[in-house]
mmCIF file of C-alpha atoms and ligand atoms in Angstrom:
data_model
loop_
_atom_site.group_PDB
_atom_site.id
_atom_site.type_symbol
_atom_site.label_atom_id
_atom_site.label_comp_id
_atom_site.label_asym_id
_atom_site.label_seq_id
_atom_site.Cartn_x
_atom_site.Cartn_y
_atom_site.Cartn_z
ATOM 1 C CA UNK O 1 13.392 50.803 84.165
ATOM 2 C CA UNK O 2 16.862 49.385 83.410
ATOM 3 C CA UNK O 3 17.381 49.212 79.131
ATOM 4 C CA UNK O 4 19.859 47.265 77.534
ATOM 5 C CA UNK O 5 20.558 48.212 73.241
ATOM 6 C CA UNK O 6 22.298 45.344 71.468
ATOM 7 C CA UNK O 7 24.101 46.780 68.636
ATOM 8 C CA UNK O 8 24.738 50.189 69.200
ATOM 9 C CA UNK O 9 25.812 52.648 66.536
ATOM 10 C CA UNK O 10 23.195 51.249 63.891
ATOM 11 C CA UNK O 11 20.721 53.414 62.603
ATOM 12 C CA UNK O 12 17.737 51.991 65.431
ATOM 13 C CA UNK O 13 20.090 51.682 67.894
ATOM 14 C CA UNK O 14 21.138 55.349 67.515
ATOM 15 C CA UNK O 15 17.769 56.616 68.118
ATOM 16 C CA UNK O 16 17.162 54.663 70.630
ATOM 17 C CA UNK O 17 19.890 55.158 72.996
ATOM 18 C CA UNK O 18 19.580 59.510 72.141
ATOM 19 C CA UNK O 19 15.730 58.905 73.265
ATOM 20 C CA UNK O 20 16.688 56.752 76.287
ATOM 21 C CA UNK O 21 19.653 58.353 77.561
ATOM 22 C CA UNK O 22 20.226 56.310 80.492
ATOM 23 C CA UNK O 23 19.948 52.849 78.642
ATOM 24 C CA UNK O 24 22.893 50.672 78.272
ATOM 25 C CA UNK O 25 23.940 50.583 74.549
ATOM 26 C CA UNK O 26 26.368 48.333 73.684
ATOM 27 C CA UNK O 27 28.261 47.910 70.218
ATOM 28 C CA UNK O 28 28.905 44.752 68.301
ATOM 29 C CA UNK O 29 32.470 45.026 69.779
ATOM 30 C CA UNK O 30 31.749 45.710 73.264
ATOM 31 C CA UNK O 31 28.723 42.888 73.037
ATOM 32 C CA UNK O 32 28.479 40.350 69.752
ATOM 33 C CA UNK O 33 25.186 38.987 70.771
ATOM 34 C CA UNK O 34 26.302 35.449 69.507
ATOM 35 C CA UNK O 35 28.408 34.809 72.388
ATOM 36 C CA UNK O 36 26.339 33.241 74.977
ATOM 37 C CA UNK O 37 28.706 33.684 77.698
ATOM 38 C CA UNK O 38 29.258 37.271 76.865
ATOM 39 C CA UNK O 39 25.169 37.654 76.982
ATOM 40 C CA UNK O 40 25.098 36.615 80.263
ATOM 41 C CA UNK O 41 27.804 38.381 81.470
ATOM 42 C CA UNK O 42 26.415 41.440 80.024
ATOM 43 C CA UNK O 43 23.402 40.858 81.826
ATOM 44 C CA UNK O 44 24.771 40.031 85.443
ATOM 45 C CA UNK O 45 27.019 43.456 85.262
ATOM 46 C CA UNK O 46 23.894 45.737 83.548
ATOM 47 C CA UNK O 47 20.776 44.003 85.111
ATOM 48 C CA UNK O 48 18.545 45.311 82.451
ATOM 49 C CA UNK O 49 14.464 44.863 82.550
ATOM 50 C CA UNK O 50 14.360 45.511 78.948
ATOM 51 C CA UNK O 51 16.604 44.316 76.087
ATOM 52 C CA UNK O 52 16.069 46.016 73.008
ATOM 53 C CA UNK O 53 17.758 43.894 70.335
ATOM 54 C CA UNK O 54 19.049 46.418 67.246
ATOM 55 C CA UNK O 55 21.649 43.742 66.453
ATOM 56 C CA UNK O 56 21.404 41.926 62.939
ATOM 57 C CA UNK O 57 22.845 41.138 59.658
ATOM 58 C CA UNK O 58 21.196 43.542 57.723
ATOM 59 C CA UNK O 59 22.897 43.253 54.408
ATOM 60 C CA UNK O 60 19.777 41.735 52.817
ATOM 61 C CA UNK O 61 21.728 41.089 49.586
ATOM 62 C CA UNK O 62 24.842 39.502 50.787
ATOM 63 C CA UNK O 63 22.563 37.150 52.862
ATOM 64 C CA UNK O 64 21.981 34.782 49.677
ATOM 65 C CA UNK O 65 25.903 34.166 49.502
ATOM 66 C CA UNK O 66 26.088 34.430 53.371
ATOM 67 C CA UNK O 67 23.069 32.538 54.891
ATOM 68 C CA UNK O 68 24.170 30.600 57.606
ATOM 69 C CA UNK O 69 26.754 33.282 59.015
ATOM 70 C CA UNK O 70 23.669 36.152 58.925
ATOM 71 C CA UNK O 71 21.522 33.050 60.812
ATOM 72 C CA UNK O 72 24.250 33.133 63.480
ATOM 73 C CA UNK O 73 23.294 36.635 64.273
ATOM 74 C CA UNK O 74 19.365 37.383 63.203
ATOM 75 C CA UNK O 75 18.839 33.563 64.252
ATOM 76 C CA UNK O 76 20.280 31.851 66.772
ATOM 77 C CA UNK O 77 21.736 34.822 68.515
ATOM 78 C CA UNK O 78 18.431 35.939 69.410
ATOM 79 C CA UNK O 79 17.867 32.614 71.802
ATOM 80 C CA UNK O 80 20.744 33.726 73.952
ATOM 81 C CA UNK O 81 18.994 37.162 74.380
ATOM 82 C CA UNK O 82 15.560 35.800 74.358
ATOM 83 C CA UNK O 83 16.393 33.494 77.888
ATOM 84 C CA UNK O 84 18.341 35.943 80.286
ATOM 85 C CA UNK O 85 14.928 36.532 82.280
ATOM 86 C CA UNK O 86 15.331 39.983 81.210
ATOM 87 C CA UNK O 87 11.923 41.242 78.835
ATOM 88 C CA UNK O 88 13.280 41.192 75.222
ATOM 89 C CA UNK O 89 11.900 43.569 72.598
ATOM 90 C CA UNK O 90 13.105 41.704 68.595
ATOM 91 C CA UNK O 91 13.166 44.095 66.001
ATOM 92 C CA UNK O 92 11.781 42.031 63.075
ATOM 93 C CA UNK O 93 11.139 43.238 59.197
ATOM 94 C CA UNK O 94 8.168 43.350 56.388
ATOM 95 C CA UNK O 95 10.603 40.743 54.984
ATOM 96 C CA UNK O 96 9.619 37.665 56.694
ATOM 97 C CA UNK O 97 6.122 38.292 54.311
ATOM 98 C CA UNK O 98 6.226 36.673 50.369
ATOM 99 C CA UNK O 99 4.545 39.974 48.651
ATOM 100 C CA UNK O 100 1.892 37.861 47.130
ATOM 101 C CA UNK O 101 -0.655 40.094 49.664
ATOM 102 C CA UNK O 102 -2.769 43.157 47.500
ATOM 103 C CA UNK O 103 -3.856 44.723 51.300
ATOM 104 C CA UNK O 104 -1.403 45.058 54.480
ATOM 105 C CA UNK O 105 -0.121 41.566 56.373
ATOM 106 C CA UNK O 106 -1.602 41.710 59.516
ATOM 107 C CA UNK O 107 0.222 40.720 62.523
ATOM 108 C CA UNK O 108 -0.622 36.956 62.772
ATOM 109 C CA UNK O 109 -0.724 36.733 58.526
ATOM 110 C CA UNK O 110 0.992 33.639 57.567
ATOM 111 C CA UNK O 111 5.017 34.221 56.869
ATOM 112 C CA UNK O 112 6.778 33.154 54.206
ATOM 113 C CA UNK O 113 9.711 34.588 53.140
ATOM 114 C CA UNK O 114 11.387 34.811 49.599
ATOM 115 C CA UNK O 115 15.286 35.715 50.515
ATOM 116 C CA UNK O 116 17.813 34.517 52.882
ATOM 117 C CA UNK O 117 17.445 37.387 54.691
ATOM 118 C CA UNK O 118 13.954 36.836 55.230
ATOM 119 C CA UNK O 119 14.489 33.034 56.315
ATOM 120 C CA UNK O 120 16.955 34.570 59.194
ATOM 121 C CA UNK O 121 14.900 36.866 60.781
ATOM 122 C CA UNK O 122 11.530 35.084 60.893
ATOM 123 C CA UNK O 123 13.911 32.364 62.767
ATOM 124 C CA UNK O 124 14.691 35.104 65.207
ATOM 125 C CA UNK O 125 10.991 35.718 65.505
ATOM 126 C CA UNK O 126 10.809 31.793 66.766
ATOM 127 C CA UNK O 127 13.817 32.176 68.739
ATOM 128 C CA UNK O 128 11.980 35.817 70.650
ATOM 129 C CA UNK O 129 8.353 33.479 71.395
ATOM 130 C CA UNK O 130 7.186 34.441 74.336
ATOM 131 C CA UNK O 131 8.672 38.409 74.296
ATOM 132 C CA UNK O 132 7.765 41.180 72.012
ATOM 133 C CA UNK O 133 8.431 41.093 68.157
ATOM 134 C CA UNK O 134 8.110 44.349 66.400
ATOM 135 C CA UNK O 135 8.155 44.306 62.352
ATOM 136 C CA UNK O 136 9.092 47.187 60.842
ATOM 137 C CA UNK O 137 10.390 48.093 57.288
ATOM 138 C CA UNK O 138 12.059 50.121 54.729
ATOM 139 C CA UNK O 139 14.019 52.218 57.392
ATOM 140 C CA UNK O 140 15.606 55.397 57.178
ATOM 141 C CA UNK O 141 17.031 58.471 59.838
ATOM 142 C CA UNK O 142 19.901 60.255 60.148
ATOM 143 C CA UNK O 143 22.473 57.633 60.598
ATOM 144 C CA UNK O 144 23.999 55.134 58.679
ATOM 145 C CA UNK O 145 23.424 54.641 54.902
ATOM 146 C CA UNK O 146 19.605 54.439 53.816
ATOM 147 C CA UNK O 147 17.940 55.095 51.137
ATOM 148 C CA UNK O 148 15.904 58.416 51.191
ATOM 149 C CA UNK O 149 20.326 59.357 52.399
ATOM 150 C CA UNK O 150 21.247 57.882 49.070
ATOM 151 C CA UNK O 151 18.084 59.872 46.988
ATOM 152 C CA UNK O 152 19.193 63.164 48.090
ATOM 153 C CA UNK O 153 23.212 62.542 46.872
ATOM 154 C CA UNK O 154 21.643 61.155 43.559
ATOM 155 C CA UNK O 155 19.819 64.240 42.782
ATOM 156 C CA UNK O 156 23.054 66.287 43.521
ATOM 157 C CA UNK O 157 25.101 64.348 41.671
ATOM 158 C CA UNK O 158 22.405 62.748 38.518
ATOM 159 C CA UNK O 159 20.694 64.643 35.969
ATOM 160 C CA UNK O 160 18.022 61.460 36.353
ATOM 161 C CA UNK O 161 17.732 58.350 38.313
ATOM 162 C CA UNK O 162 15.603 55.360 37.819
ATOM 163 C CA UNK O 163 14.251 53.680 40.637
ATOM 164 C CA UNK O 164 12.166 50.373 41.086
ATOM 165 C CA UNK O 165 8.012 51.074 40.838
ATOM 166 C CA UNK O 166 6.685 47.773 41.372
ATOM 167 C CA UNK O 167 7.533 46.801 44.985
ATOM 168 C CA UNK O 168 5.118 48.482 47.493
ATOM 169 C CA UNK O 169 6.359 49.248 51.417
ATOM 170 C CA UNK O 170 5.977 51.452 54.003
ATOM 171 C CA UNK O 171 8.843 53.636 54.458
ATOM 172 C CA UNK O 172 9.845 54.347 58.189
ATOM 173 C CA UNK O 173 11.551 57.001 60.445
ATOM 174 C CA UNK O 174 13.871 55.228 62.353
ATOM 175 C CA UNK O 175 13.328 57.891 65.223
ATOM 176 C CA UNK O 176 9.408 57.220 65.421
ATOM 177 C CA UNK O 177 10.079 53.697 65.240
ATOM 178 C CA UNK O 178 12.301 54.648 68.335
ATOM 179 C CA UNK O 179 9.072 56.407 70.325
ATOM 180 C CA UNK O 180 7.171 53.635 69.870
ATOM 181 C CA UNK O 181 10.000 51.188 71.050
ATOM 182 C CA UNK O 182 10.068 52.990 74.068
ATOM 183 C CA UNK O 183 7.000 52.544 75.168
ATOM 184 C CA UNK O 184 6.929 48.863 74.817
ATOM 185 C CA UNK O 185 8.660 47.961 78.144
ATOM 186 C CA UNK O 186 5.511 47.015 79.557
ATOM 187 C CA UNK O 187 3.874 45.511 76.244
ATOM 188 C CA UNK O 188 2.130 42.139 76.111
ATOM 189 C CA UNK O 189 4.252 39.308 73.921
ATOM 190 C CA UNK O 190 3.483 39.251 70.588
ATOM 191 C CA UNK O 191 4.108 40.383 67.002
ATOM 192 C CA UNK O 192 3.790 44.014 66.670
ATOM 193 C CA UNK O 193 3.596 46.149 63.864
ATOM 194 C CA UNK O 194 6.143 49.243 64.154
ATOM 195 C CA UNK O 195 5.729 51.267 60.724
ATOM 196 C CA UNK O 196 4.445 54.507 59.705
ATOM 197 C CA UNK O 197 1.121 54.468 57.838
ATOM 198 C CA UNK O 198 0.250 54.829 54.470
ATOM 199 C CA UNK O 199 2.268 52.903 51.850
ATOM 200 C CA UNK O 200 4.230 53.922 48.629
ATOM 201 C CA UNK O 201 6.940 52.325 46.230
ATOM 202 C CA UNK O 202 11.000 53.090 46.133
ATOM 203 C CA UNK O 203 10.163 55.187 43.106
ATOM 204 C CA UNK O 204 7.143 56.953 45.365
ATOM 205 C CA UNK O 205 9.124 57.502 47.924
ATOM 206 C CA UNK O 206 12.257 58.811 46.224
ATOM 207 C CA UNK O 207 10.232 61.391 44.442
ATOM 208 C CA UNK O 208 8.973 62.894 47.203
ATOM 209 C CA UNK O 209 12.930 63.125 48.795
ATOM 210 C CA UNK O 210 12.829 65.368 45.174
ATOM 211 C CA UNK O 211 10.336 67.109 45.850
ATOM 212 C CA UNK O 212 11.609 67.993 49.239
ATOM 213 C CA UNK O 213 14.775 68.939 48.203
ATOM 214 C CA UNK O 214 12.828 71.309 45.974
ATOM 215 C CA UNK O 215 14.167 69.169 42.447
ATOM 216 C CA UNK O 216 11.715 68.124 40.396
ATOM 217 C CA UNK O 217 10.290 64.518 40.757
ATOM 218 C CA UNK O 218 10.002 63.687 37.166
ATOM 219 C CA UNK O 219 14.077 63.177 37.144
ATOM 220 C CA UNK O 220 12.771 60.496 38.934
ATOM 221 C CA UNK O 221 12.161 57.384 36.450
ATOM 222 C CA UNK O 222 10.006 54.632 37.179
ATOM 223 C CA UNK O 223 11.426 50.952 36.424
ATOM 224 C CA UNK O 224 10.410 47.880 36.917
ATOM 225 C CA UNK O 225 12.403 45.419 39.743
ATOM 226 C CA UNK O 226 13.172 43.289 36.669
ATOM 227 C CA UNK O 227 15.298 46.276 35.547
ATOM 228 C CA UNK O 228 17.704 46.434 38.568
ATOM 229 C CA UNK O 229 18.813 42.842 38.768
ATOM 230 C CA UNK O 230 20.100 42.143 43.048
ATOM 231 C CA UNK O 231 21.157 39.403 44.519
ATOM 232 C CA UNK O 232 17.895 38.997 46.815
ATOM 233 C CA UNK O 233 14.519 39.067 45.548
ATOM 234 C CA UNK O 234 12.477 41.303 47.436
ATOM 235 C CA UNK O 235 8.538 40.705 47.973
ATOM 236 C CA UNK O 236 6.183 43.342 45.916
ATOM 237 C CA UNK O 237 4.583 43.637 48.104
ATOM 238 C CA UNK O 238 5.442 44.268 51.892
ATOM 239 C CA UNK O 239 2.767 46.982 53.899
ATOM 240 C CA UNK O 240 2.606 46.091 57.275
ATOM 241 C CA UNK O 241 -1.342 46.376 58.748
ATOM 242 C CA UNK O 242 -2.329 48.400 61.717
ATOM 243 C CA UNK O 243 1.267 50.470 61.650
ATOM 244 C CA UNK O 244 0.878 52.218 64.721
ATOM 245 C CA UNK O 245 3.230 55.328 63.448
ATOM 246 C CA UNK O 246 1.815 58.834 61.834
ATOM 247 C CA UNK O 247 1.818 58.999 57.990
ATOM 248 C CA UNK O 248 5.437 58.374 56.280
ATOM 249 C CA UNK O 249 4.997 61.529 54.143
ATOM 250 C CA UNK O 250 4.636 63.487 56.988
ATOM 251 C CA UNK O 251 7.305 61.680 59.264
ATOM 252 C CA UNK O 252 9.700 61.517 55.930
ATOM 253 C CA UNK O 253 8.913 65.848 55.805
ATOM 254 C CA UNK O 254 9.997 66.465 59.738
ATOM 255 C CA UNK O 255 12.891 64.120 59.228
ATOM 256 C CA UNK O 256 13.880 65.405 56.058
ATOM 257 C CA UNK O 257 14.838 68.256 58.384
ATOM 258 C CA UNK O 258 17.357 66.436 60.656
ATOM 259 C CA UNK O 259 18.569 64.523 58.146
ATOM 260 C CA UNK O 260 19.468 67.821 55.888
ATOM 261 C CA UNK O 261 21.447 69.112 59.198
ATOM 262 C CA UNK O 262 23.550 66.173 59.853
ATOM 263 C CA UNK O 263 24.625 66.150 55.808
ATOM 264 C CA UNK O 264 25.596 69.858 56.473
ATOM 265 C CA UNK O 265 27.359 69.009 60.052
ATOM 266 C CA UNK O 266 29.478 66.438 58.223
ATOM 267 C CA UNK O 267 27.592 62.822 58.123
ATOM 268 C CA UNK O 268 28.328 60.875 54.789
ATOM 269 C CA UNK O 269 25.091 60.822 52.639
HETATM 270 N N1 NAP U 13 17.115 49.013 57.717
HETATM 271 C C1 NAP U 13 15.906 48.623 57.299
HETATM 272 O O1 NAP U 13 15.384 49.065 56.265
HETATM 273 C C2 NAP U 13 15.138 47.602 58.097
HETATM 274 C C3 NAP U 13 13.900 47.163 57.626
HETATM 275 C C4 NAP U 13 13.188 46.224 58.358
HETATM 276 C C5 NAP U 13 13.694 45.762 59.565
HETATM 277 N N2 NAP U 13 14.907 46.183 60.000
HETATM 278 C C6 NAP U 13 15.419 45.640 61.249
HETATM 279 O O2 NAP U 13 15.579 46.721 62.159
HETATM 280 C C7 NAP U 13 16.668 46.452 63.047
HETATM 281 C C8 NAP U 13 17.603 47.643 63.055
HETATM 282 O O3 NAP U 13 18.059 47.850 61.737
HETATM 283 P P1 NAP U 13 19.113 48.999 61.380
HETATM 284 O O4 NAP U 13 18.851 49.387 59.974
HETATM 285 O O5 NAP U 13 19.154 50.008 62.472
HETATM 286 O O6 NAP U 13 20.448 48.127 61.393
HETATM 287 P P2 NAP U 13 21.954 48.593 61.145
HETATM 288 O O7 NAP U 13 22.048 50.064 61.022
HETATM 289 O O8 NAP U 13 22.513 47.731 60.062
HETATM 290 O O9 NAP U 13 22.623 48.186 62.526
HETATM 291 C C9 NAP U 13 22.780 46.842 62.909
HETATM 292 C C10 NAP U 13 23.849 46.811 63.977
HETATM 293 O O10 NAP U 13 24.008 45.468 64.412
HETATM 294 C C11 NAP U 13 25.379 45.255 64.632
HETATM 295 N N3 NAP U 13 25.693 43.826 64.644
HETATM 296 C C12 NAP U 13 25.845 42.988 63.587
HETATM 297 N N4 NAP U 13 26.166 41.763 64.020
HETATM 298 C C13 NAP U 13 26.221 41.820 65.370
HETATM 299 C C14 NAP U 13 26.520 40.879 66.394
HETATM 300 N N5 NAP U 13 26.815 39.621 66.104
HETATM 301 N N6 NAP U 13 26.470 41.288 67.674
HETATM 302 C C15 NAP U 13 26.174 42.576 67.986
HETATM 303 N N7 NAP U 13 25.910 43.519 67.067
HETATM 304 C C16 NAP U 13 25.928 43.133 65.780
HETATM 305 C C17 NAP U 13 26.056 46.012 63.524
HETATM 306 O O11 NAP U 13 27.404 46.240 63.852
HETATM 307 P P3 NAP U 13 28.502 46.438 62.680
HETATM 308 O O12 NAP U 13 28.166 47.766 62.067
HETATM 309 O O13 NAP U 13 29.775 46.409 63.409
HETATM 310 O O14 NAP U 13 28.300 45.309 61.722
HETATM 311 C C18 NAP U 13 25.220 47.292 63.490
HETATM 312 O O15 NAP U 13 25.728 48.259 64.382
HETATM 313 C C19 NAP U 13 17.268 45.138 62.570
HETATM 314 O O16 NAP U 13 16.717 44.088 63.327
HETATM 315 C C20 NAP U 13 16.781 45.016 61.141
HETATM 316 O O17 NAP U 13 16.703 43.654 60.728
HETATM 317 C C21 NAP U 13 15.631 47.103 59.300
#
């Protein structure tokens, strides 16, 4: 099985191409997926079966001043990796959902999303019909910035932090979401859900980076989203039904781990 991995060096990608160590993986340099004719270059020279697509704009906030240029990419790039012949696999988000939901979206839940963001990826979920969509949310691993990465600087350098309370998610390992990537070469098209179970809030979540770093989780303040005014609105509520991946507190605890290592081996928190 040939694998191709659209924007290499993200945190996905990363994972992906350690777990897959034969797959192509190709940076936004060596392959900007919104060149067409570069797409089908790429695909005459690497032949792939699969293309996993890691690529996007994922700055959700500067997507409200940027909407049409983060389109480009989460948008109408994915059409020119969607019709190579090769099998695409679309890495989607909880985002495309409005938050209005009290119990987890399930796959074929209407969408409807609330930021610009949102609006650019559920067009890349048009653009991928026919191929395999995976959702996933709230992601964090070893590289790149994320947030349980930004929770363990905080504690080292806050005596308290207050974090939002009232948005519910499920946080995600990027390198389970990898496993389960992997064995989706063969899948059926259609929307899948690519989280690990059991659902908490940013407030939830970043006490238990606390309480893993052996701190205590009261320094941790609950506050309201009203309270940390961003550019995007984010939906309250975002759990993703039938998640497929083990329980985040338990996938956050082996992580927790490797993420520790690479701080000590040198990679900015
Ligand atoms: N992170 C989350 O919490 C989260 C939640 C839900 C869903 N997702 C989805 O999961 C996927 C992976 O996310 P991630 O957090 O691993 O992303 P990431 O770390 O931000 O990596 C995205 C990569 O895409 C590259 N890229 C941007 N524009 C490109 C273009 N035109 N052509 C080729 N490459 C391009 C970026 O390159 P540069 O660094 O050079 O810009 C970067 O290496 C994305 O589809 C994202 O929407 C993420």
């Amino acid at each position: 099985m040939r694998w191709l991995i659209t924007g290499a060096g993200g945190m996905l990608a990363t994972d992906l191409a350690g777990l897959l160590d034969d797959a192509v993986a190709l940076s936004r340099a060596e392959l900007d997926i919104r060149d067409k004719d570069a797409v089908t270059r790429a695909v005459r020279e690497h032949r792939p079966d699969v293309i996993v697509n890691c690529a996007a704009w994922t700055a959700v906030d500067d997507a409200e001043r940027h909407e049409e240029e983060a389109l480009a990419v989460n948008g109408h790039a994915v059409a020119n990796l969607a019709s190579t012949g090769a099998r695409l696999i679309q890495i989607s988000t909880d985002y495309v959902f409005d938050g209005t939901a009290r119990v987890p979206y399930a796959e074929d839940a209407p969408t409807r999303p609330v930021n610009a963001y949102g609006r650019t990826k559920l067009a890349g979920e048009l653009a991928a019909d026919g191929h395999v969509i995976v959702r996933t949310a709230w992601l964090y691993g070893a590289s790149g910035r994320n947030f349980v990465k930004t929770m363990i600087r905080l504690e080292r350098e806050r005596e308290s932090v207050s974090v939002v309370a009232d948005q519910h998610g499920g946080p995600t390992w990027s390198a389970d979401l990898a496993r389960y990537v992997a064995t989706l070469a063969d899948a059926p098209p259609g929307v899948h859900h690519g989280t690990n179970a059991g659902q908490t809030t940013w407030h939830g979540l970043a006490q238990e980076v606390f309480t893993l770093l052996g701190a205590d989780p009261a320094r941790v303040k609950p506050i309201p989203a009203s309270d940390y005014p961003v550019p995007a609105p984010r939906p309250a509520y975002s759990v993703l039904g039938n998640p497929r991946l083990r329980d985040w507190r338990e996938a956050l605890g082996e992580a927790f781990v490797e993420i520790q290592a690479g701080l000590v081996a040198g990679q900015q928190p």
